[in-house]
Structures are given as structure tokens and as C-alpha cells.
Short mmCIF file of C-alpha atoms and ligand atoms in Angstrom, two decimals:
data_model
loop_
_atom_site.label_atom_id
_atom_site.label_comp_id
_atom_site.label_asym_id
_atom_site.label_seq_id
_atom_site.Cartn_x
_atom_site.Cartn_y
_atom_site.Cartn_z
CA UNK A 15 23.89 -15.24 -33.39
CA UNK A 16 23.50 -11.91 -31.63
CA UNK A 17 20.28 -13.20 -30.12
CA UNK A 18 22.11 -16.23 -28.69
CA UNK A 19 24.82 -13.97 -27.32
CA UNK A 20 22.36 -11.62 -25.69
CA UNK A 21 20.53 -14.60 -24.17
CA UNK A 22 23.82 -15.90 -22.80
CA UNK A 23 24.63 -12.46 -21.39
CA UNK A 24 21.18 -12.18 -19.84
CA UNK A 25 21.60 -15.61 -18.28
CA UNK A 26 25.04 -14.73 -16.91
CA UNK A 27 23.65 -11.49 -15.49
CA UNK A 28 20.75 -13.38 -13.92
CA UNK A 29 23.12 -15.83 -12.20
CA UNK A 30 23.53 -14.00 -8.90
CA UNK A 31 25.79 -16.78 -7.56
CA UNK A 32 28.29 -17.72 -10.28
CA UNK A 33 30.21 -20.72 -8.90
CA UNK A 34 33.60 -21.64 -10.31
CA UNK A 35 33.42 -25.20 -8.98
CA UNK A 36 34.05 -27.18 -5.82
CA UNK A 37 36.98 -25.69 -3.91
CA UNK A 38 37.32 -28.42 -1.28
CA UNK A 39 35.38 -30.96 0.77
CA UNK A 40 36.03 -30.97 4.52
CA UNK A 41 35.32 -34.07 6.58
CA UNK A 42 34.97 -34.05 10.36
CA UNK A 43 36.57 -37.30 11.50
CA UNK A 44 37.54 -39.08 14.69
CA UNK A 45 41.21 -39.31 13.76
CA UNK A 46 42.39 -36.94 11.03
CA UNK A 47 45.94 -38.27 10.94
CA UNK A 48 44.71 -41.78 10.15
CA UNK A 49 41.99 -40.59 7.75
CA UNK A 50 44.54 -38.63 5.71
CA UNK A 51 46.77 -41.71 5.60
CA UNK A 52 43.84 -43.79 4.31
CA UNK A 53 42.99 -41.34 1.52
CA UNK A 54 46.66 -41.17 0.50
CA UNK A 55 47.17 -44.94 0.61
CA UNK A 56 43.84 -46.14 -0.76
CA UNK A 57 42.75 -43.27 -3.06
CA UNK A 58 46.12 -41.80 -4.09
CA UNK A 59 45.76 -38.31 -2.63
CA UNK A 60 48.94 -36.26 -2.08
CA UNK A 61 49.93 -34.41 1.09
CA UNK A 62 49.27 -30.69 0.72
CA UNK A 63 48.87 -28.72 3.95
CA UNK A 64 48.44 -29.03 7.71
CA UNK A 65 47.07 -26.90 10.54
CA UNK A 66 47.15 -27.75 14.23
CA UNK A 67 48.95 -26.96 17.47
CA UNK A 68 52.27 -26.64 15.62
CA UNK A 69 50.79 -23.86 13.46
CA UNK A 70 49.05 -22.05 16.30
CA UNK A 71 45.63 -23.77 16.04
CA UNK A 72 44.96 -25.08 19.53
CA UNK A 73 41.62 -26.90 19.34
CA UNK A 74 41.89 -29.03 16.20
CA UNK A 75 44.14 -30.66 13.63
CA UNK A 76 43.44 -30.50 9.88
CA UNK A 77 45.23 -32.43 7.15
CA UNK A 78 44.73 -31.31 3.54
CA UNK A 79 45.31 -33.71 0.64
CA UNK A 80 44.98 -33.13 -3.08
CA UNK A 81 44.68 -35.09 -6.33
CA UNK A 82 44.35 -33.00 -9.50
CA UNK A 83 41.37 -30.68 -8.84
CA UNK A 84 40.19 -32.63 -5.79
CA UNK A 85 41.01 -31.19 -2.38
CA UNK A 86 39.93 -33.02 0.78
CA UNK A 87 40.40 -31.70 4.33
CA UNK A 88 40.25 -34.01 7.36
CA UNK A 89 39.65 -32.24 10.65
CA UNK A 90 39.51 -33.64 14.16
CA UNK A 91 38.99 -31.99 17.56
CA UNK A 92 41.79 -32.24 20.11
CA UNK A 93 39.51 -32.15 23.15
CA UNK A 94 35.93 -32.96 24.15
CA UNK A 95 33.12 -30.50 24.81
CA UNK A 96 33.13 -28.41 21.65
CA UNK A 97 30.93 -28.31 18.53
CA UNK A 98 33.43 -30.26 16.46
CA UNK A 99 33.61 -33.12 18.98
CA UNK A 100 29.82 -33.06 19.34
CA UNK A 101 29.45 -33.30 15.55
CA UNK A 102 31.54 -36.47 15.42
CA UNK A 103 29.82 -37.98 18.47
CA UNK A 104 26.44 -37.49 16.80
CA UNK A 105 27.18 -38.18 13.13
CA UNK A 106 30.37 -40.21 13.08
CA UNK A 107 32.85 -39.33 10.34
CA UNK A 108 31.20 -37.34 7.57
CA UNK A 109 31.18 -34.35 5.27
CA UNK A 110 30.88 -31.03 7.09
CA UNK A 111 31.85 -28.44 4.48
CA UNK A 112 31.12 -28.39 0.76
CA UNK A 113 33.28 -25.39 -0.16
CA UNK A 114 32.53 -23.57 -3.41
CA UNK A 115 34.97 -21.35 -5.32
CA UNK A 116 33.66 -17.86 -6.09
CA UNK A 117 34.98 -14.61 -7.51
CA UNK A 118 33.57 -12.59 -4.60
CA UNK A 119 32.85 -14.35 -1.28
CA UNK A 120 31.30 -11.29 0.35
CA UNK A 121 28.85 -10.86 -2.53
CA UNK A 122 28.03 -14.61 -2.47
CA UNK A 123 27.21 -14.35 1.23
CA UNK A 124 25.12 -11.19 0.77
CA UNK A 125 23.17 -12.59 -2.19
CA UNK A 126 22.35 -15.87 -0.45
CA UNK A 127 21.59 -14.53 3.03
CA UNK A 128 19.38 -11.83 1.47
CA UNK A 129 17.40 -14.70 -0.09
CA UNK A 130 16.97 -16.52 3.21
CA UNK A 131 20.15 -18.52 3.78
CA UNK A 132 21.22 -18.84 7.41
CA UNK A 133 24.78 -17.61 7.86
CA UNK A 134 27.38 -19.85 9.49
CA UNK A 135 30.34 -17.61 8.71
CA UNK A 136 30.20 -13.88 8.05
CA UNK A 137 32.65 -12.76 5.37
CA UNK A 138 36.15 -12.78 6.82
CA UNK A 139 39.46 -11.78 5.27
CA UNK A 140 42.46 -13.96 6.11
CA UNK A 141 46.01 -13.00 5.18
CA UNK A 142 49.50 -14.36 5.34
CA UNK A 143 52.68 -13.71 3.37
CA UNK A 144 51.15 -15.62 0.41
CA UNK A 145 48.28 -13.17 0.02
CA UNK A 146 44.66 -12.92 1.03
CA UNK A 147 41.53 -15.07 0.91
CA UNK A 148 37.95 -14.15 1.72
CA UNK A 149 35.73 -16.82 3.27
CA UNK A 150 32.02 -16.84 4.09
CA UNK A 151 29.48 -19.57 4.71
CA UNK A 152 25.83 -20.61 4.93
CA UNK A 153 23.97 -23.59 6.34
CA UNK A 154 22.40 -26.22 4.11
CA UNK A 155 20.69 -29.56 4.99
CA UNK A 156 21.37 -31.08 8.41
CA UNK A 157 24.55 -29.72 9.96
CA UNK A 158 26.26 -29.48 6.58
CA UNK A 159 27.49 -26.07 5.41
CA UNK A 160 28.59 -24.37 2.20
CA UNK A 161 31.63 -22.13 2.39
CA UNK A 162 32.31 -19.57 -0.33
CA UNK A 163 36.04 -19.32 -1.04
CA UNK A 164 37.58 -16.35 -2.83
CA UNK A 165 41.24 -17.12 -3.44
CA UNK A 166 42.14 -15.10 -6.53
CA UNK A 167 44.65 -13.07 -4.48
CA UNK A 168 46.22 -16.05 -2.75
CA UNK A 169 49.28 -18.09 -3.75
CA UNK A 170 49.67 -20.32 -0.67
CA UNK A 171 49.26 -24.11 -0.56
CA UNK A 172 45.73 -24.05 0.88
CA UNK A 173 44.52 -21.27 3.23
CA UNK A 174 46.18 -18.87 5.68
CA UNK A 175 46.88 -20.69 8.95
CA UNK A 176 48.02 -23.82 7.13
CA UNK A 177 51.62 -24.80 6.53
CA UNK A 178 52.76 -26.98 3.63
CA UNK A 179 52.63 -30.66 4.56
CA UNK A 180 55.83 -32.26 3.33
CA UNK A 181 55.67 -36.03 3.71
CA UNK A 182 58.18 -38.77 2.96
CA UNK A 183 55.23 -41.08 2.15
CA UNK A 184 53.76 -40.30 -1.26
CA UNK A 185 51.77 -43.15 -2.83
CA UNK A 186 51.03 -42.67 -6.52
CA UNK A 187 47.80 -41.06 -7.71
CA UNK A 188 44.89 -43.16 -9.03
CA UNK A 189 43.61 -40.80 -11.73
CA UNK A 190 40.86 -39.12 -9.74
CA UNK A 191 40.28 -35.65 -11.21
CA UNK A 192 37.48 -33.50 -9.75
CA UNK A 193 34.14 -33.56 -7.93
CA UNK A 194 31.40 -34.48 -10.41
CA UNK A 195 28.53 -34.12 -7.92
CA UNK A 196 27.72 -34.37 -4.19
CA UNK A 197 24.48 -36.00 -3.07
CA UNK A 198 22.54 -35.00 0.04
CA UNK A 199 20.11 -37.26 1.92
CA UNK A 200 17.23 -35.33 3.47
CA UNK A 201 14.35 -36.42 5.72
CA UNK A 202 10.80 -37.49 4.92
CA UNK A 203 8.89 -34.71 3.08
CA UNK A 204 11.96 -32.45 3.06
CA UNK A 205 12.87 -32.76 -0.61
CA UNK A 206 10.80 -29.80 -1.79
CA UNK A 207 12.16 -27.61 0.96
CA UNK A 208 15.73 -28.22 -0.16
CA UNK A 209 14.90 -28.01 -3.87
CA UNK A 210 13.42 -24.58 -3.13
CA UNK A 211 16.50 -23.67 -1.08
CA UNK A 212 18.86 -24.41 -3.97
CA UNK A 213 16.53 -22.68 -6.45
CA UNK A 214 15.70 -19.56 -4.49
CA UNK A 215 18.75 -19.06 -2.27
CA UNK A 216 21.48 -20.28 -4.61
CA UNK A 217 19.95 -19.81 -8.06
CA UNK A 218 20.22 -23.50 -8.99
CA UNK A 219 17.94 -25.29 -11.47
CA UNK A 220 16.27 -28.67 -11.07
CA UNK A 221 17.67 -30.47 -14.13
CA UNK A 222 16.48 -34.05 -13.45
CA UNK A 223 13.95 -35.78 -11.21
CA UNK A 224 13.48 -39.41 -10.28
CA UNK A 225 10.48 -40.62 -8.34
CA UNK A 226 9.88 -43.82 -6.47
CA UNK A 227 8.73 -45.52 -9.69
CA UNK A 228 12.16 -44.94 -11.25
CA UNK A 229 14.03 -45.88 -8.10
CA UNK A 230 12.27 -48.71 -6.42
CA UNK A 231 13.24 -52.30 -6.07
CA UNK A 232 11.15 -55.00 -4.53
CA UNK A 233 11.77 -53.58 -1.09
CA UNK A 234 13.02 -50.07 -0.73
CA UNK A 235 12.53 -46.80 -2.54
CA UNK A 236 13.77 -43.25 -2.75
CA UNK A 237 13.13 -40.07 -4.68
CA UNK A 238 15.83 -37.83 -6.11
CA UNK A 239 16.08 -34.40 -7.73
CA UNK A 240 19.29 -33.10 -9.29
CA UNK A 241 20.03 -29.44 -8.62
CA UNK A 242 22.59 -27.70 -10.82
CA UNK A 243 24.25 -24.31 -10.52
CA UNK A 244 23.46 -21.82 -13.29
CA UNK A 245 26.67 -22.62 -15.18
CA UNK A 246 26.46 -26.38 -14.50
CA UNK A 247 29.81 -26.55 -12.66
CA UNK A 248 28.25 -27.65 -9.36
CA UNK A 249 25.60 -30.35 -9.08
CA UNK A 250 23.83 -31.39 -5.87
CA UNK A 251 21.31 -34.22 -6.21
CA UNK A 252 18.94 -34.43 -3.24
CA UNK A 253 17.50 -37.77 -2.06
CA UNK A 254 14.45 -38.36 0.10
CA UNK A 255 13.34 -41.78 1.32
CA UNK A 256 10.12 -43.23 -0.11
CA UNK A 257 7.77 -45.86 1.28
CA UNK A 258 8.67 -49.41 0.28
CA UNK A 259 8.09 -52.85 1.67
CA UNK A 260 11.20 -52.43 3.78
CA UNK A 261 13.55 -49.72 4.96
CA UNK A 262 14.87 -47.32 2.32
CA UNK A 263 18.65 -46.97 2.05
CA UNK A 264 18.13 -43.24 2.65
CA UNK A 265 16.30 -44.01 5.89
CA UNK A 266 19.16 -46.25 7.00
CA UNK A 267 21.54 -43.35 6.35
CA UNK A 268 19.35 -40.90 8.30
CA UNK A 269 19.22 -43.33 11.24
CA UNK A 270 22.96 -43.84 11.42
CA UNK A 271 24.05 -40.31 10.56
CA UNK A 272 21.42 -39.15 13.04
CA UNK A 273 20.07 -36.62 10.59
CA UNK A 274 20.42 -35.24 7.11
CA UNK A 275 23.82 -35.13 5.46
CA UNK A 276 26.03 -35.86 2.48
CA UNK A 277 25.43 -39.38 1.15
CA UNK A 278 28.09 -39.62 -1.53
CA UNK A 279 30.66 -37.60 -3.38
CA UNK A 280 31.17 -38.56 -7.02
CA UNK A 281 34.80 -38.37 -8.17
CA UNK A 282 35.50 -38.10 -11.90
CA UNK A 283 38.23 -39.99 -13.73
CA UNK A 284 39.33 -39.97 -17.37
CA UNK A 285 39.98 -43.75 -17.29
CA UNK A 286 37.71 -45.64 -14.95
CA UNK A 287 39.24 -49.05 -15.67
CA UNK A 288 42.72 -47.89 -14.65
CA UNK A 289 41.40 -45.91 -11.66
CA UNK A 290 39.21 -48.69 -10.26
CA UNK A 291 41.93 -51.31 -10.86
CA UNK A 292 44.27 -49.15 -8.76
CA UNK A 293 41.67 -48.44 -6.06
CA UNK A 294 40.76 -52.12 -5.69
CA UNK A 295 44.40 -53.15 -5.45
CA UNK A 296 44.81 -50.60 -2.65
CA UNK A 297 41.89 -52.00 -0.67
CA UNK A 298 38.94 -49.78 -1.63
CA UNK A 299 35.80 -51.92 -1.43
CA UNK A 300 33.08 -51.59 -4.06
CA UNK A 301 29.47 -52.71 -4.35
CA UNK A 302 29.14 -55.63 -6.74
CA UNK A 303 26.26 -56.32 -9.10
CA UNK A 304 25.53 -59.89 -10.25
CA UNK A 305 27.35 -61.18 -13.35
CA UNK A 306 23.97 -61.29 -15.14
CA UNK A 307 24.10 -57.47 -15.30
CA UNK A 308 26.70 -57.81 -18.07
CA UNK A 309 24.93 -60.47 -20.15
CA UNK A 310 22.66 -58.01 -21.96
CA UNK A 311 24.60 -54.83 -21.18
CA UNK A 312 25.54 -54.01 -24.78
CA UNK A 313 21.93 -54.57 -25.89
CA UNK A 314 20.88 -51.96 -23.34
CA UNK A 315 23.59 -49.33 -23.83
CA UNK A 316 24.80 -49.99 -27.38
CA UNK A 317 28.41 -49.87 -28.55
CA UNK A 318 31.02 -48.61 -26.07
CA UNK A 319 34.76 -48.01 -26.41
CA UNK A 320 35.71 -50.25 -23.48
CA UNK A 321 36.14 -54.03 -23.46
CA UNK A 322 33.41 -55.77 -21.52
CA UNK A 323 35.75 -58.15 -19.65
CA UNK A 324 37.48 -55.59 -17.38
CA UNK A 325 34.16 -53.85 -16.71
CA UNK A 326 32.65 -57.15 -15.60
CA UNK A 327 35.72 -58.09 -13.59
CA UNK A 328 35.79 -54.75 -11.75
CA UNK A 329 32.02 -54.39 -11.44
CA UNK A 330 31.80 -51.12 -13.37
CA UNK A 331 28.28 -50.10 -14.46
CA UNK A 332 27.35 -48.41 -17.76
CA UNK A 333 24.38 -46.26 -18.71
CA UNK A 334 23.46 -44.23 -21.79
CA UNK A 335 21.37 -41.11 -22.34
CA UNK A 336 20.62 -38.98 -25.41
CA UNK A 337 24.05 -37.32 -25.26
CA UNK A 338 26.38 -40.25 -24.70
CA UNK A 339 27.19 -42.78 -22.01
CA UNK A 340 28.79 -42.93 -18.59
CA UNK A 341 30.63 -45.53 -16.55
CA UNK A 342 30.26 -45.62 -12.78
CA UNK A 343 30.88 -47.69 -9.66
CA UNK A 344 30.12 -47.13 -5.99
CA UNK A 345 32.26 -47.89 -2.96
CA UNK A 346 30.90 -49.44 0.18
CA UNK A 347 30.59 -46.94 3.04
CA UNK A 348 34.07 -45.70 3.99
CA UNK A 349 33.39 -45.73 7.72
CA UNK A 350 31.74 -48.23 10.09
CA UNK A 351 28.41 -46.44 10.08
CA UNK A 352 26.53 -47.13 6.81
CA UNK A 353 26.67 -43.46 5.81
CA UNK A 354 29.12 -41.75 3.43
CA UNK A 355 30.42 -43.52 0.33
CA UNK A 356 32.05 -42.51 -2.96
CA UNK A 357 31.10 -42.90 -6.59
CA UNK A 358 33.77 -43.13 -9.28
CA UNK A 359 32.45 -41.84 -12.60
CA UNK A 360 33.71 -41.42 -16.15
CA UNK A 361 31.50 -39.43 -18.50
CA UNK A 362 31.62 -40.03 -22.23
CA UNK A 363 29.10 -37.45 -23.30
CA UNK A 364 26.32 -38.39 -20.88
CA UNK A 365 25.30 -35.69 -18.44
CA UNK A 366 22.83 -37.84 -16.50
CA UNK A 367 23.36 -39.95 -13.39
CA UNK A 368 22.96 -43.61 -14.33
CA UNK A 369 19.22 -44.08 -14.01
CA UNK A 370 19.48 -47.37 -15.92
CA UNK A 371 21.70 -48.73 -13.14
CA UNK A 372 19.50 -47.78 -10.21
CA UNK A 373 17.74 -51.11 -9.91
CA UNK A 374 20.87 -53.29 -10.05
CA UNK A 375 22.71 -50.86 -7.81
CA UNK A 376 20.01 -50.60 -5.16
CA UNK A 377 19.63 -54.35 -5.04
CA UNK A 378 23.36 -54.49 -4.33
CA UNK A 379 22.89 -51.90 -1.55
CA UNK A 380 19.99 -53.90 -0.12
CA UNK A 381 22.16 -57.00 0.09
CA UNK A 382 24.56 -54.96 2.22
CA UNK A 383 21.69 -53.53 4.30
CA UNK A 384 20.44 -57.05 4.91
CA UNK A 385 23.88 -58.16 6.17
CA UNK A 386 23.70 -55.26 8.66
CA UNK A 387 20.17 -56.26 9.74
CA UNK A 388 18.76 -52.97 8.47
CA UNK A 389 16.43 -53.99 5.68
FE1 FE2 B 7 25.96 -40.11 -7.85
#
């Protein structure tokens, strides 16, 4: 026992970047007011905080919404000719900031920049009457950044500079709980570079790898490696396109996002049937696999707690690994460009990512690509 404890202590000491989880995800969007409305109406997020001209921020407006441990920020520029406006012109709506909660944001910045990270925000202390936060940030793939958020001495709704957003419109929640993982799409031959970045700069481990033999359909292919923080609280799979007969879905993303970026954010639920029923009734559109997927499903994954009928009706996928099983479903892109989408996931022991569903899923994506003329 003492040996196990000392190994655990050694591992904790070796983790130079202990992450407490995802703090928030910030999206740069063309119209933050409407985006926030969509995420409230369709996904069941609740109004939390606001910053903009009324709070002394002159160049942008940000709406913060929350559901359980999920915090999303939608930010839009108020004028042209600034980096925020340029970002949206180039990429369309997308994820800009994957913010990570830390005990010490200055130390996180020092540890990562000393290992080669490029700073995007030097450690800065922000205060208001609710206390103090420390923020810092580094660049990752494309124009995406990681912020480190230290908020242990802060009691406010979100961050200094924001005021509580009290709204008369409060649609009910849909059971979404927390960020399970965030996937990045990187360019041809860039996978190893970003695997090394997460290993060397952030102390992550490569816990799973899929090559083009695992993830290829008749036409298109991709490779994927799952990077996990030392304590497993933060997982960032990285995708790279692979050669296929036709255009990889990752390549389509890179074309339309005009570069590397966040492909999907996986949102965990404790009851995927209830959550997806609610999301569909509120207009969230999901990829559909053929009904034949369900004919031999139980032969493939064994006994599961859920009835098959609602899974089939909703289009929820199931996969099993050595530790248990998982249920998952993927939305269509949530903007007009075929870029960012969401995954809804419920884990029942499984810690993997649904490898058994890749083929059916990617064929569903290809049908959508074909409709867009991009296959
Ligand atoms: Fe995923």
C-alpha cells in the first residue's frame, strides 16, 4: 500500500500542470446576443453574466451562459478592423478559448512557457468587490488558445468586468453536465507536432491512438490521438486528415474554418435518452445512422440498461470497451460552415471514445458532405 501511495505522490509531484477541469469555453461569433439565445433555447443553458458597453467594455459584447458545470461564453466585436472581427471573418463562428481551471495561473503560465508554449496572455490579476482572479494564456493549434483560470479567491458570477445577466427568459435545462472532451482538427502531418506539444508543454499523456485503418470508410479517412492531462480531468483528442478516395471530413473542416481549430466539444449527460429527447424537441439536429445499425447492436455491445427502441428512435450510438460502455450522438454543425459540432455522451464505465461507431458515424458524415458537394 505504501508503495502505491508513494507512486501516487511521485506522479502528483511530476504533474507540473495539475488541471482541475474545463473552466469555460469561449466562442467568437458573429452575433453573440443571438448565439446566447440559441444555446438557452435549444440546449437549455441559463443566463449567467454579461460584459459590453454597459459594463465599460467598449469593443465587444460577451454573454455567459451556464448549465451545471458547463460554462459557455459568446463574444462578438462591436466594430470592424480588430483581431476579434478578423477572427470571425476568417473562421466563422468557432471556439477561441478552451479555458482550464488551475490552482495557480501564474505557475501554469511559467511552467508551460518555459517548456516552449507561446504566450497569448501574461499572468494578470483582475479584481472587483467579489474578489480576485488570476488569468494567463498560451497558444495551441490554429488561432485557438488555452487560458489558465485561478478563481479560488473569487465569489462573483463569472469574472471581474462582468455583471450578472438577469433574464426573464429561462428555458429549462436539458441535463447537460460538463465537458467530457474537446477535439482539435490539425493540418496534414501536424498530428505529431501537437501530440508533442501536449506531452512536453502541458504534461499530457497519449492514452489512445486511432490510425486510418481504424477510421476509414470507403472514401475518407482520418487519424486521431487522445491526449489526457495527468489527472485525466481534461482530454483533448487531436485529428489529422488521412488520404482516402475522397476528401476527409477533417480536410473539409480545415477548408471551411480556414485553418486548424476545435472540431467538437463533447458534453456529458447522466441520462442521454432524456437529454437528446429534449434537445431534438428544441430543434437541435443530429446525424442519423441507418436503422440497420441497431439490428445487431446488442450482439456487438452485449447487455445494456437502456431499451433499444428509444435509442433507435433518437439515433443514439452505443460502444463497449473493457471497462464498460458508452452512449453517444453527434449534432450536425451548429453554424452554416461545416465546422464546429457537439457530441452528447453518457459514460457507463467506458473511458474510450466510441471506436466501434466510427464507421457508421463517418458514413453519416459523408452523406452530409456529399449534400454539400464536398466529398
Ligand atoms: Fe468525441
